[in-house]
CSV table of C-alpha atoms in Angstrom, one decimal:
chain,number,residue,atom,x,y,z
A,1,MET,CA,121.3,129.5,132.1
A,2,PHE,CA,124.0,127.0,133.1
A,3,PHE,CA,125.5,126.8,129.7
A,4,SER,CA,125.3,130.5,129.1
A,5,LEU,CA,127.7,131.1,132.0
A,6,PHE,CA,130.3,129.3,129.9
A,7,ALA,CA,129.7,131.4,126.8
A,8,GLY,CA,133.2,132.9,125.7
A,9,ALA,CA,134.9,130.9,128.4
A,10,ASN,CA,137.9,128.8,128.0
A,11,PRO,CA,136.3,125.9,125.7
A,12,ALA,CA,138.2,123.1,127.7
A,13,LYS,CA,136.7,124.3,130.9
A,14,ALA,CA,133.3,124.3,129.3
A,15,GLU,CA,133.7,121.1,127.7
A,16,ALA,CA,134.8,119.7,131.2
A,17,ALA,CA,131.5,121.1,132.8
A,18,LEU,CA,129.7,118.9,130.3
A,19,ASN,CA,130.6,115.7,132.3
A,20,ILE,CA,128.8,113.4,129.8
A,21,ASN,CA,128.1,110.1,131.4
A,22,ALA,CA,128.9,107.6,128.6
A,23,ASP,CA,131.9,105.5,127.8
A,24,GLY,CA,132.5,107.4,124.4
A,25,ALA,CA,131.0,110.6,123.2
A,26,ILE,CA,131.6,113.3,120.6
A,27,LEU,CA,129.8,116.4,119.3
A,28,VAL,CA,130.6,118.1,115.9
A,29,ASP,CA,129.4,120.7,113.7
A,30,GLY,CA,127.3,119.0,111.0
A,31,GLU,CA,128.3,121.2,108.2
A,32,THR,CA,132.2,121.2,108.5
A,33,GLY,CA,132.8,118.3,110.7
A,34,LYS,CA,134.5,120.5,113.2
A,35,VAL,CA,134.9,118.7,116.7
A,36,LEU,CA,133.6,120.8,119.3
A,37,TYR,CA,133.6,118.3,122.3
A,38,GLU,CA,134.8,114.6,122.8
A,39,LYS,CA,135.3,112.0,125.4
A,40,ASN,CA,137.4,108.7,124.7
A,41,ALA,CA,136.3,109.4,121.1
A,42,ASP,CA,138.7,107.0,119.7
A,43,SER,CA,137.9,104.1,122.1
A,44,VAL,CA,136.5,101.1,120.1
A,45,LEU,CA,133.0,100.2,121.5
A,46,GLY,CA,129.8,98.5,120.7
A,47,ILE,CA,127.5,100.3,118.4
A,48,ALA,CA,124.6,98.1,118.1
A,49,SER,CA,121.9,99.4,115.8
A,50,MET,CA,123.7,102.5,114.9
A,51,THR,CA,125.2,100.1,112.4
A,52,LYS,CA,122.4,100.6,110.4
A,53,MET,CA,123.6,104.0,109.0
A,54,MET,CA,126.3,102.0,107.3
A,55,THR,CA,123.4,99.8,105.5
A,56,GLU,CA,121.4,103.1,105.0
A,57,TYR,CA,124.3,104.6,103.3
A,58,ILE,CA,125.1,101.8,100.9
A,59,LEU,CA,121.6,101.4,100.1
A,60,LEU,CA,120.9,105.2,99.2
A,61,ASP,CA,124.1,105.2,97.3
A,62,ALA,CA,123.2,102.1,95.3
A,63,VAL,CA,119.6,103.7,94.6
A,64,LYS,CA,121.5,106.8,93.4
A,65,LYS,CA,123.6,104.8,91.0
A,66,GLY,CA,120.5,102.9,89.7
A,67,LYS,CA,121.7,99.5,90.9
A,68,VAL,CA,118.7,99.3,93.1
A,69,LYS,CA,115.0,100.7,92.6
A,70,TRP,CA,112.6,101.7,95.3
A,71,ASP,CA,109.9,99.6,93.9
A,72,GLN,CA,112.1,96.5,93.5
A,73,GLU,CA,110.3,93.6,95.0
A,74,TYR,CA,112.0,90.9,97.5
A,75,THR,CA,110.7,87.8,99.0
A,76,PRO,CA,112.3,86.8,102.4
A,77,SER,CA,114.9,84.2,102.7
A,78,ASP,CA,114.6,81.6,105.3
A,79,LEU,CA,117.0,83.5,107.6
A,80,VAL,CA,115.1,87.0,106.9
A,81,TYR,CA,111.8,85.0,107.8
A,82,LYS,CA,113.1,83.3,110.9
A,83,ILE,CA,114.7,86.5,112.4
A,84,SER,CA,111.5,88.5,111.5
A,85,GLN,CA,109.5,86.3,113.7
A,86,ASN,CA,111.6,87.0,116.6
A,87,ARG,CA,109.6,89.6,118.7
A,88,ASP,CA,112.3,90.0,121.3
A,89,LEU,CA,114.2,91.8,118.6
A,90,SER,CA,113.1,95.0,116.9
A,91,ASN,CA,111.1,93.6,113.8
A,92,VAL,CA,108.3,93.8,111.6
A,93,PRO,CA,107.0,90.4,110.8
A,94,LEU,CA,107.6,89.3,107.3
A,95,ARG,CA,105.8,86.3,105.5
A,96,ALA,CA,107.9,83.5,104.0
A,97,ASP,CA,106.0,83.9,100.8
A,98,GLY,CA,105.4,87.7,101.0
A,99,LYS,CA,106.7,90.3,98.6
A,100,TYR,CA,108.1,93.3,100.0
A,101,ASN,CA,109.4,96.7,98.1
A,102,VAL,CA,112.6,98.3,98.9
A,103,ARG,CA,111.0,101.3,100.1
A,104,GLU,CA,109.0,99.7,102.8
A,105,LEU,CA,112.0,97.5,104.1
A,106,TYR,CA,114.0,100.8,104.2
A,107,ASP,CA,111.4,102.7,106.2
A,108,ALA,CA,111.2,99.7,108.7
A,109,MET,CA,114.9,99.8,109.0
A,110,ALA,CA,115.3,103.6,109.4
A,111,ILE,CA,112.2,104.4,111.4
A,112,TYR,CA,111.7,101.0,113.5
A,113,SER,CA,115.1,99.7,113.5
A,114,ALA,CA,113.7,96.5,112.1
A,115,ASN,CA,116.5,93.9,112.1
A,116,ALA,CA,115.1,91.3,109.5
A,117,ALA,CA,114.3,94.4,107.0
A,118,THR,CA,117.7,95.3,107.3
A,119,ILE,CA,119.2,91.8,106.6
A,120,ALA,CA,116.7,91.7,103.6
A,121,ILE,CA,118.2,95.1,102.2
A,122,ALA,CA,121.8,93.5,102.8
A,123,GLU,CA,120.7,90.5,100.7
A,124,ILE,CA,119.1,92.7,98.0
A,125,ILE,CA,122.2,94.8,97.4
A,126,GLY,CA,125.0,92.1,98.1
A,127,GLY,CA,123.2,88.7,97.1
A,128,SER,CA,124.0,87.5,100.6
A,129,GLU,CA,124.7,89.2,103.9
A,130,THR,CA,128.2,87.5,103.9
A,131,ASN,CA,129.0,89.7,100.5
A,132,PHE,CA,127.4,92.7,102.0
A,133,VAL,CA,129.4,92.8,105.3
A,134,LYS,CA,132.5,93.0,103.1
A,135,MET,CA,130.9,95.9,101.3
A,136,MET,CA,130.3,97.8,104.6
A,137,ASN,CA,133.9,97.3,105.7
A,138,GLU,CA,135.2,98.4,102.3
A,139,LYS,CA,132.9,101.4,102.4
A,140,ALA,CA,134.1,102.4,105.7
A,141,GLY,CA,137.4,102.5,104.6
A,142,LYS,CA,136.6,104.7,101.3
A,143,LEU,CA,135.0,107.1,103.7
A,144,GLY,CA,138.1,107.5,105.7
A,145,LEU,CA,136.9,105.7,108.9
A,146,LYS,CA,139.2,104.4,111.4
A,147,ASP,CA,138.5,102.0,114.3
A,148,PHE,CA,135.8,99.9,113.0
A,149,LYS,CA,134.7,96.4,112.4
A,150,PHE,CA,131.4,95.0,110.8
A,151,VAL,CA,130.3,91.5,111.3
A,152,ASN,CA,126.6,92.0,110.2
A,153,SER,CA,124.3,94.6,108.7
A,154,SER,CA,122.0,95.1,111.4
A,155,GLY,CA,123.9,95.5,114.7
A,156,LEU,CA,122.7,92.5,116.3
A,157,ASN,CA,124.8,90.3,118.2
A,158,ASN,CA,125.8,87.3,116.1
A,159,ARG,CA,124.2,84.9,118.8
A,160,ASP,CA,120.8,86.1,117.5
A,161,TYR,CA,121.5,84.4,114.2
A,162,LYS,CA,121.6,81.1,115.9
A,163,GLY,CA,124.5,79.6,114.0
A,164,GLU,CA,123.6,81.4,110.6
A,165,GLN,CA,125.5,84.5,111.0
A,166,PRO,CA,127.7,86.0,108.1
A,167,GLN,CA,130.5,83.5,107.0
A,168,GLY,CA,133.9,84.5,108.5
A,169,THR,CA,132.5,85.9,111.6
A,170,GLY,CA,132.1,84.5,115.1
A,171,ALA,CA,129.1,83.2,116.7
A,172,GLU,CA,129.3,86.0,119.4
A,173,ASP,CA,130.9,88.9,117.3
A,174,GLU,CA,129.1,92.3,117.5
A,175,ASN,CA,129.8,95.5,115.3
A,176,VAL,CA,132.3,98.0,116.9
A,177,MET,CA,133.4,101.5,116.2
A,178,SER,CA,134.9,104.6,117.9
A,179,ALA,CA,132.6,107.5,118.6
A,180,ARG,CA,134.6,109.7,116.0
A,181,ALA,CA,134.0,106.9,113.3
A,182,VAL,CA,130.4,106.9,114.1
A,183,ALA,CA,130.2,110.4,113.9
A,184,LYS,CA,132.0,110.5,110.7
A,185,LEU,CA,129.7,107.8,109.1
A,186,ALA,CA,126.7,110.1,110.3
A,187,PHE,CA,128.3,113.1,108.7
A,188,HIS,CA,128.8,111.6,105.5
A,189,LEU,CA,125.3,110.1,105.5
A,190,ILE,CA,123.4,113.4,106.2
A,191,ASN,CA,125.6,115.5,103.9
A,192,ASP,CA,125.8,112.9,101.0
A,193,PHE,CA,122.1,112.1,101.4
A,194,PRO,CA,120.4,114.7,103.0
A,195,ASP,CA,116.9,113.2,102.2
A,196,VAL,CA,117.7,110.5,104.8
A,197,LEU,CA,116.5,113.0,107.5
A,198,LYS,CA,113.1,113.1,106.0
A,199,THR,CA,112.8,109.4,106.8
A,200,ALA,CA,114.8,109.7,110.0
A,201,SER,CA,112.4,112.3,111.4
A,202,THR,CA,109.3,110.3,110.9
A,203,PRO,CA,107.8,109.8,114.3
A,204,LYS,CA,105.2,107.0,113.5
A,205,LYS,CA,104.3,105.1,110.3
A,206,THR,CA,102.2,102.0,109.7
A,207,PHE,CA,103.8,99.1,107.9
A,208,ARG,CA,101.7,97.0,105.6
A,209,GLU,CA,98.7,99.4,106.2
A,210,GLY,CA,95.4,98.0,105.3
A,211,THR,CA,96.6,94.3,105.7
A,212,GLU,CA,96.4,91.8,108.7
A,213,ASP,CA,100.3,92.4,108.9
A,214,ARG,CA,99.8,95.9,109.8
A,215,ILE,CA,101.9,97.1,112.7
A,216,GLU,CA,102.5,100.7,113.8
A,217,MET,CA,106.1,101.6,113.8
A,218,ILE,CA,106.9,104.3,116.4
A,219,ASN,CA,110.4,105.8,115.9
A,220,TRP,CA,112.9,104.6,118.7
A,221,ASN,CA,114.4,108.1,118.7
A,222,TRP,CA,112.3,109.6,121.3
A,223,MET,CA,113.9,112.9,121.1
A,224,LEU,CA,112.0,113.6,117.8
A,225,PRO,CA,109.8,116.9,118.7
A,226,GLU,CA,106.7,114.8,118.6
A,227,LEU,CA,107.7,112.0,120.9
A,228,ASP,CA,108.4,111.4,124.6
A,229,TYR,CA,111.7,113.3,125.0
A,230,GLY,CA,111.1,115.8,122.3
A,231,TYR,CA,114.0,118.2,121.5
A,232,GLN,CA,113.6,121.2,119.2
A,233,GLY,CA,115.0,120.8,115.8
A,234,MET,CA,116.1,116.8,116.5
A,235,ASP,CA,115.3,115.0,112.9
A,236,GLY,CA,117.8,112.0,113.3
A,237,LEU,CA,119.6,109.9,113.5
A,238,LYS,CA,119.7,106.2,115.0
A,239,THR,CA,119.6,104.5,118.2
A,240,GLY,CA,121.2,101.3,119.4
A,241,THR,CA,121.0,98.9,122.3
A,242,THR,CA,122.7,95.6,123.0
A,243,ASP,CA,123.9,94.0,126.3
A,244,PHE,CA,127.5,94.3,125.0
A,245,ALA,CA,127.2,97.8,123.7
A,246,GLY,CA,124.6,99.4,126.1
A,247,TYR,CA,122.4,102.3,125.2
A,248,CYS,CA,123.8,104.2,122.4
A,249,PHE,CA,122.5,107.1,120.2
A,250,THR,CA,123.4,109.2,117.2
A,251,GLY,CA,121.5,112.3,117.2
A,252,THR,CA,121.5,115.3,115.0
A,253,ALA,CA,119.5,118.5,115.3
A,254,GLY,CA,119.4,121.7,113.2
A,255,ARG,CA,117.9,125.2,113.9
A,256,ASP,CA,118.8,128.8,113.6
A,257,GLY,CA,121.3,127.9,110.5
A,258,LYS,CA,123.3,125.4,112.8
A,259,ARG,CA,123.3,121.8,112.7
A,260,PHE,CA,125.1,119.4,115.3
A,261,ILE,CA,125.8,115.9,115.4
A,262,THR,CA,126.4,113.9,118.7
A,263,VAL,CA,127.3,110.4,119.6
A,264,VAL,CA,127.0,108.6,123.0
A,265,GLN,CA,128.2,105.1,123.6
A,266,ASN,CA,127.0,103.0,126.5
A,267,ALA,CA,125.3,106.0,128.2
A,268,LYS,CA,124.6,105.9,132.0
A,269,ASP,CA,122.5,107.9,134.2
A,270,SER,CA,123.9,109.8,137.3
A,271,SER,CA,123.8,106.8,139.3
A,272,GLY,CA,126.2,105.1,136.7
A,273,LYS,CA,123.6,102.6,135.5
A,274,GLY,CA,122.6,102.2,131.8
A,275,GLY,CA,119.2,103.3,130.8
A,276,TYR,CA,117.1,103.9,127.9
A,277,LYS,CA,116.5,107.6,128.9
A,278,ALA,CA,120.2,108.2,129.7
A,279,ARG,CA,121.2,108.3,126.1
A,280,PHE,CA,118.8,111.0,125.3
A,281,ASP,CA,119.8,112.9,128.5
A,282,GLU,CA,123.4,113.0,127.6
A,283,THR,CA,122.7,114.0,124.1
A,284,ARG,CA,120.5,116.7,125.2
A,285,LYS,CA,123.4,118.1,127.5
A,286,MET,CA,125.6,118.2,124.4
A,287,MET,CA,123.0,119.7,122.1
A,288,ASP,CA,122.0,122.5,124.6
A,289,TYR,CA,125.9,123.3,125.1
A,290,ALA,CA,126.4,123.5,121.4
A,291,PHE,CA,123.3,125.5,120.5
A,292,SER,CA,124.0,128.0,123.5
A,293,ASN,CA,127.6,128.3,123.3
A,294,TYR,CA,128.4,128.2,119.4
A,295,SER,CA,127.4,130.5,116.8
A,296,LYS,CA,127.7,130.7,112.9
A,297,GLU,CA,129.7,133.7,112.1
A,298,LYS,CA,131.2,135.2,108.9
A,299,ILE,CA,135.0,135.0,109.4
A,300,VAL,CA,136.0,136.0,105.9
A,301,PRO,CA,133.9,137.9,103.7
A,302,LYS,CA,133.2,137.6,99.9
A,303,HIS,CA,136.0,139.1,97.6
A,304,TYR,CA,138.3,139.3,100.7
A,305,GLN,CA,141.9,140.0,100.0
A,306,VAL,CA,144.7,138.8,102.5
A,307,LYS,CA,146.8,141.4,103.7
A,308,GLY,CA,150.2,141.7,101.9
A,309,GLN,CA,149.0,139.1,99.2
A,310,LYS,CA,146.5,141.0,97.3
A,311,THR,CA,148.2,140.3,94.0
A,312,ILE,CA,150.3,137.6,92.4
A,313,PRO,CA,153.2,138.3,90.1
A,314,VAL,CA,152.6,137.1,86.3
A,315,ILE,CA,154.9,136.2,83.6
A,316,LYS,CA,154.5,136.4,79.9
A,317,GLY,CA,151.3,138.7,80.3
A,318,LYS,CA,150.3,142.1,79.3
A,319,GLU,CA,150.3,143.1,83.2
A,320,ASN,CA,152.9,142.0,85.5
A,321,GLU,CA,150.5,141.1,88.3
A,322,VAL,CA,147.0,140.1,88.7
A,323,LYS,CA,144.7,141.0,91.9
A,324,ILE,CA,143.1,137.8,93.7
A,325,TYR,CA,140.4,137.5,96.1
A,326,THR,CA,138.1,134.9,97.7
A,327,LYS,CA,135.2,133.8,95.5
A,328,SER,CA,132.8,133.6,98.5
A,329,ALA,CA,132.6,134.1,102.3
A,330,ILE,CA,133.8,131.9,105.0
A,331,ASN,CA,130.9,131.2,107.5
A,332,MET,CA,132.2,129.2,110.4
A,333,ILE,CA,130.9,127.5,113.8
A,334,VAL,CA,132.8,129.4,116.4
A,335,HIS,CA,132.6,129.5,120.2
A,336,ASN,CA,130.8,132.6,121.2
A,337,GLY,CA,132.9,135.8,121.0
A,338,ASP,CA,135.9,133.9,119.2
A,339,GLU,CA,135.2,135.2,115.7
A,340,LYS,CA,138.0,137.7,115.9
A,341,ASN,CA,140.5,135.0,117.2
A,342,TYR,CA,140.9,133.5,113.6
A,343,GLN,CA,143.2,134.6,110.8
A,344,PRO,CA,142.9,134.0,107.2
A,345,VAL,CA,145.8,131.9,105.4
A,346,LEU,CA,146.5,132.1,101.8
A,347,VAL,CA,147.5,128.7,100.0
A,348,LEU,CA,148.3,128.9,96.5
A,349,ASP,CA,147.9,126.1,94.1
A,350,LYS,CA,151.4,124.7,93.2
A,351,LYS,CA,150.3,123.5,90.2
A,352,LYS,CA,149.6,126.9,89.0
A,353,ILE,CA,152.6,128.9,90.1
A,354,ASN,CA,156.3,128.4,89.0
A,355,LYS,CA,159.1,128.0,91.5
A,356,ASP,CA,159.4,131.9,91.9
A,357,GLY,CA,155.6,132.0,93.0
A,358,LYS,CA,154.4,133.6,89.6
A,359,LEU,CA,151.6,132.7,87.5
A,360,THR,CA,151.6,132.4,83.7
A,361,ALA,CA,149.6,134.2,81.4
A,362,PRO,CA,146.8,134.0,80.0
A,363,ILE,CA,144.7,134.2,83.1
A,364,LYS,CA,141.0,134.3,83.0
A,365,LYS,CA,138.9,136.3,85.5
A,366,GLY,CA,137.4,133.8,88.0
A,367,GLU,CA,140.1,131.4,87.6
A,368,LYS,CA,141.0,129.3,90.8
A,369,VAL,CA,144.6,130.1,91.9
A,370,GLY,CA,144.5,128.5,95.5
A,371,TYR,CA,142.3,129.0,98.5
A,372,VAL,CA,141.8,130.8,101.8
A,373,THR,CA,141.5,128.9,105.3
A,374,VAL,CA,141.4,130.0,108.5
A,375,LYS,CA,143.5,129.2,111.6
A,376,PRO,CA,143.5,130.3,115.3
A,377,LYS,CA,145.8,133.2,116.1
A,378,ASN,CA,146.8,131.5,119.3
A,379,GLY,CA,148.0,128.4,117.4
A,380,GLU,CA,145.4,126.2,119.0
A,381,LYS,CA,144.8,123.1,116.8
A,382,VAL,CA,141.3,122.9,115.4
A,383,SER,CA,140.2,119.2,114.9
A,384,PHE,CA,137.9,118.1,111.9
A,385,LEU,CA,136.3,114.6,111.4
A,386,THR,CA,137.6,114.6,107.8
A,387,GLY,CA,141.2,116.3,108.1
A,388,GLU,CA,142.8,119.7,108.5
A,389,ASP,CA,142.0,122.8,106.2
A,390,GLN,CA,138.2,121.9,105.9
A,391,ILE,CA,137.1,125.6,106.5
A,392,GLN,CA,138.4,127.1,103.0
A,393,VAL,CA,137.3,129.0,100.1
A,394,ASP,CA,138.4,129.4,96.5
A,395,VAL,CA,140.7,132.2,95.7
A,396,ILE,CA,140.4,133.5,92.4
A,397,ALA,CA,141.8,135.9,89.8
A,398,ALA,CA,139.7,139.1,89.7
A,399,GLN,CA,140.6,140.2,86.3
A,400,ASP,CA,141.7,138.9,83.1
A,401,VAL,CA,145.5,138.9,82.1
A,402,GLU,CA,146.1,138.4,78.6
A,403,LYS,CA,149.3,137.0,77.2
A,404,ALA,CA,151.6,139.3,75.9
A,405,ASN,CA,152.4,139.1,72.1
A,406,TRP,CA,156.1,138.1,70.9
A,407,PHE,CA,157.0,141.6,70.2
A,408,VAL,CA,156.4,142.7,73.8
A,409,LEU,CA,158.1,139.7,75.3
A,410,MET,CA,161.1,140.2,72.9
A,411,MET,CA,161.2,143.8,74.1
A,412,ARG,CA,161.2,143.0,77.7
A,413,GLY,CA,164.0,140.3,77.2
A,414,VAL,CA,166.1,143.0,75.4
A,415,GLY,CA,165.3,145.3,78.4
A,416,ASN,CA,166.1,142.9,81.1
A,417,PHE,CA,169.5,142.1,79.1
A,418,PHE,CA,170.6,145.7,79.0
A,419,GLY,CA,169.3,146.2,82.6
A,420,ASP,CA,171.3,143.3,83.7
A,421,VAL,CA,174.4,144.9,81.8
A,422,TRP,CA,173.9,148.1,83.2
A,423,HIS,CA,173.6,146.8,86.7
A,424,GLY,CA,176.9,144.8,86.4
A,425,ILE,CA,178.7,147.8,85.1
A,426,ALA,CA,177.4,150.2,87.8
A,427,SER,CA,178.5,147.4,90.5
A,428,THR,CA,181.9,147.4,89.0
A,429,VAL,CA,182.3,151.1,88.9
A,430,LYS,CA,181.2,151.3,92.2
A,431,GLY,CA,183.7,148.9,93.4
A,432,TRP,CA,186.4,151.1,91.9
A,433,PHE,CA,185.7,153.8,94.3
A,434,LYS,CA,185.4,152.0,97.4
């Protein structure tokens, strides 16, 4: 009821009412990356085990490209073995002489945030965690992330490595990112590899079932519907906690055709104290606000023609123009009641048109000639994780336009010549009688 009071209200006022208790926070549309709320979203803060989303991304990419196989076996290095025995950290115990496949290490990382299992994956892919950290920073750059620094694969403070941290990093270093960068990483992860949610949404799983090393892994994301702070539609993504980072959480939930991503860093309760539950409470605020105040609306229908730009002139064609329209509809997450406050904008492909804004025949039906995006009528800037004009749909030719034969083109040229001559004579004669 509280959130419904703000439906259709000024978004800035509604966002202020959220009052998220965290050092950094952001709420975005999971399908387009449209930013719906932010607080200190560009402040560089600790991320703890939210780091593992990058390790997951690189692993899933390696599997997709055939560089790593799920049934590939691994024997722990001395470092991985030692860290796996530290029960003060989130871990599944690994034997020094044991053999573990990539799938079970991945499950331990994604479900139970197992740190040694994560380092094991880094070694499998990079040959060493030092090399893998370089890959992490390079991948972040390629994904367009800003405000980040990775010093290890797991999100631990480097002091937990007891002097064996990745080369080139400090003994007390820890991974940092802005909330915007974390959200962008999560956005790429769930859109490039949607199957990650099948693992991230697993509430419980047994590691090494049927052996004496058996351990019950309960997902640290207690907002999964089956767990303590269950939330409808919640199916990811990653928690994180260290003394430096505080209590952090990247959440994602989908229902009613909508999906949202949230990030909170160093979440606190109403008294200003950090706590395990605080990150889920602050996430719930943003999710409730999003599901209550935003709807997915059809802003532009299929085969829509922009007013005053329903055709494009054509040269060297049997016809002098071609009808154009959108290939499909534009559906967008908008604040309740705001769907009529957006206007379509046509952007033609500069490579397809000449300096006079004309297409050259032949043109095939369905050929892309540009795109339509939407802009707020009031000029308000809409922010996206991945840049501007992210809400767009192809504009295509609605019909074929064949190239005119040489005779037709010649006769047009002759006609244009005499037309120009007649126009010149008429202008001269008109001048005599002024």
